[in-house]
Structures are given as C-alpha cells and as structure tokens.
Amino acid sequence: MEFEKLLGKHISVFEKVIGKDFENKLHGKYLYYIPNKDIKKYFLEVSYYAISIVVDKSDVLESISLRFYKIIDKQFYSSLVNKYRVPNSILVPSGSYTITSESITKEDSDSIVASTRKREVDLREGTFNEKPFVMIWKKENFYIQAFLRYEQNISEITFSIDGSPFIIKPK
C-alpha cells in the first residue's frame, strides 16, 4: 500500500482502503489497531500492528503513522531506500535525552491503551549503522519520518503533508 497517496484525502477513503481488520476504540482518537493477532498487515514486507492518523478540521488526512514490533533493520532500510531513495537526513543521538512530559490514555476498564512521552534529544547527522533515532525523507508532495525506539524494540514510520506531527531540529 502506498500510504503517501492517501494524504490529502478524506478519512472515509482511508477507512475504506485499510479494510475491516482494524478497530478504533478510542472514540474521537484516530488509532486503528488489529485486535486479532493472527491477521497480519504488511508494508514493504514487514508486518505492522497499528495505524494512527491526524486529520484537519475537515477530516482530511494530514499524516499517517505505521507502528512495527521491530527495529528497522538493514533489509527493511534497503527496501525503504529502494522505494523512496536515500533519506535527506539520518539523525543519531549525540548524548542523553530528557523526558519533558508524559501522558497515558486508558480505556473504560482502566487498561492502558497508549502512553506518550515527550523527550528532548541532542541529535547530529549520522549513518544508518550508528543506530539512528530518526530518518527523514523530504519528497515533492510529502515527508516520511522513520523513528526507531531501540529500548522498546519498535519503529514508527510517519507519512505527512508538511513534516508534522513531529518537529525535528538537529543541533
């Protein structure tokens, strides 16, 4: 699936394309996940488990994020490069990070559905072999940001119209 082609489209188009295997139980939040672990969805031959989106006030897609239960490895990185070319920027941590805020989203049963942390990290340009924090592609009509969270063994790839929802500023 080419998620970048869904950017700028109405949310109803997105929901038709992703199909009925996903659920969204957060009422008003746009986090779609696959409740049945036997169902697998793939992006460049790597399975992902959730999609989150950001829409504008007219319900038009501004960004789409895919979440993976693995770190982007050399093979997955090569697939990304084959499809989107070399990233414009590969940012690696140049020191420690500081958590500046944290929030937790819970369902009615008080089980945690999502946890969000805002952290500040000193970054520098680097290479894929240096365990990047984020890789950024600036394409003609969209951006791609791939975040690698080594301590959690997960990755997230976000397609967006304007580089949001994340702001990355190398120092």
C-alpha positions in Angstrom: 0.0 0.0 0.0 1.3 3.5 -0.8 0.1 5.5 2.2 1.5 8.7 0.8 -1.2 8.6 -1.8 -3.9 8.8 0.9 -2.6 12.1 2.3 -4.9 15.0 1.5 -7.9 12.6 1.1 -10.9 12.4 3.3 -10.8 10.0 6.2 -13.6 7.9 4.7 -11.2 7.0 1.8 -8.6 5.9 4.3 -11.1 3.7 6.3 -12.2 2.0 3.0 -8.6 1.3 2.0 -7.4 -0.2 5.3 -10.4 -2.5 5.4 -12.3 -4.1 8.3 -9.4 -5.9 10.1 -8.6 -2.7 12.1 -10.5 -1.4 15.1 -10.7 2.1 16.6 -12.0 2.0 20.2 -10.7 5.3 21.4 -13.7 7.4 20.4 -12.5 10.6 18.8 -8.9 9.5 18.7 -7.6 8.1 15.4 -5.6 5.0 16.4 -6.5 1.9 14.4 -5.2 -1.5 15.6 -5.6 -5.1 14.6 -7.3 -6.9 17.6 -6.7 -10.4 16.0 -3.0 -11.3 16.3 -3.5 -13.9 13.5 -4.1 -11.1 11.0 -1.0 -9.6 9.5 -0.7 -6.4 7.5 2.5 -5.6 5.7 4.4 -2.5 4.5 7.4 -3.4 2.3 7.1 -7.0 3.5 7.3 -6.1 7.2 4.2 -6.5 9.4 2.8 -3.6 11.3 0.2 -3.7 14.1 -1.3 -0.2 14.3 -2.0 2.9 12.3 -2.6 6.3 13.7 -3.7 9.4 11.7 -4.0 13.1 12.1 -6.8 14.9 10.3 -7.6 18.5 9.8 -10.9 20.1 10.8 -12.5 18.9 7.6 -11.4 15.3 8.3 -8.7 15.4 5.6 -5.7 13.2 6.3 -2.6 15.2 7.2 -0.4 12.3 8.5 -0.5 8.5 8.7 1.8 6.6 11.1 2.5 2.9 11.0 3.8 1.0 14.1 6.1 -2.0 13.9 7.1 -4.5 16.6 10.7 -4.4 15.5 13.5 -2.0 14.8 14.1 -1.1 11.2 16.9 -3.4 10.2 19.3 -3.2 7.3 17.0 -5.2 5.0 13.9 -3.0 5.8 16.1 0.1 5.4 17.3 -1.1 2.0 13.6 -1.6 1.0 12.8 2.0 2.1 15.8 3.3 0.1 14.8 1.3 -3.0 11.3 2.8 -2.8 12.0 6.3 -1.6 15.7 6.8 -2.3 18.3 7.7 0.4 16.9 9.8 3.3 17.6 13.5 3.3 18.6 13.2 6.9 19.7 10.5 9.3 19.8 11.8 12.8 21.6 9.9 15.6 21.7 10.8 19.3 24.8 12.7 20.3 24.1 12.4 24.0 21.4 11.5 26.5 17.8 12.5 26.4 15.4 14.1 28.9 11.7 13.3 29.2 9.9 16.6 29.5 6.3 15.3 29.8 4.3 12.0 29.8 0.6 11.2 29.2 -1.3 7.9 29.4 -4.6 7.1 27.6 -6.8 4.5 29.2 -10.0 2.6 28.2 -13.1 2.4 30.4 -11.6 -0.7 32.1 -8.5 1.3 33.1 -6.3 -0.7 30.9 -3.6 1.4 29.3 -4.1 1.8 25.5 -1.4 4.3 24.7 1.4 6.1 26.5 3.0 9.2 25.1 6.3 10.7 26.2 7.8 14.0 25.0 11.6 13.9 25.2 14.3 16.2 24.1 17.3 14.6 22.4 20.5 16.1 21.2 20.9 14.9 17.6 23.6 15.0 14.9 23.8 13.8 11.3 24.9 10.3 11.0 24.6 7.0 9.2 22.2 4.1 9.4 24.9 2.0 11.0 25.0 4.4 14.0 21.6 3.4 15.3 19.6 6.4 14.1 16.8 8.0 16.2 15.0 9.2 13.1 15.4 9.2 9.3 13.7 11.8 7.2 12.8 11.8 3.6 11.6 15.1 2.0 9.7 14.2 -1.2 8.0 16.6 -3.6 4.5 16.3 -2.1 5.1 14.6 1.3 7.5 13.7 4.1 8.5 10.4 5.6 9.9 10.2 9.1 11.0 6.8 10.5 11.5 6.7 14.2 13.5 3.9 15.8 12.9 3.1 19.5 15.7 0.7 20.4 14.8 0.4 24.1 11.2 -0.7 23.2 12.2 -2.7 20.1 9.6 -0.8 18.0 9.7 1.5 15.0 7.2 4.0 13.6 7.0 5.4 10.1 5.0 8.6 9.5 3.9 9.9 6.2 2.8 13.5 6.3 2.0 16.5 4.1 4.1 19.0 6.0 6.6 17.1 8.2 4.3 17.1 11.2 3.2 15.9 13.7 6.9 15.8 14.8 9.4 18.6 14.8 13.0 17.5 14.5 15.7 20.1 14.9 19.3 18.8 14.6 21.8 20.7 16.8 
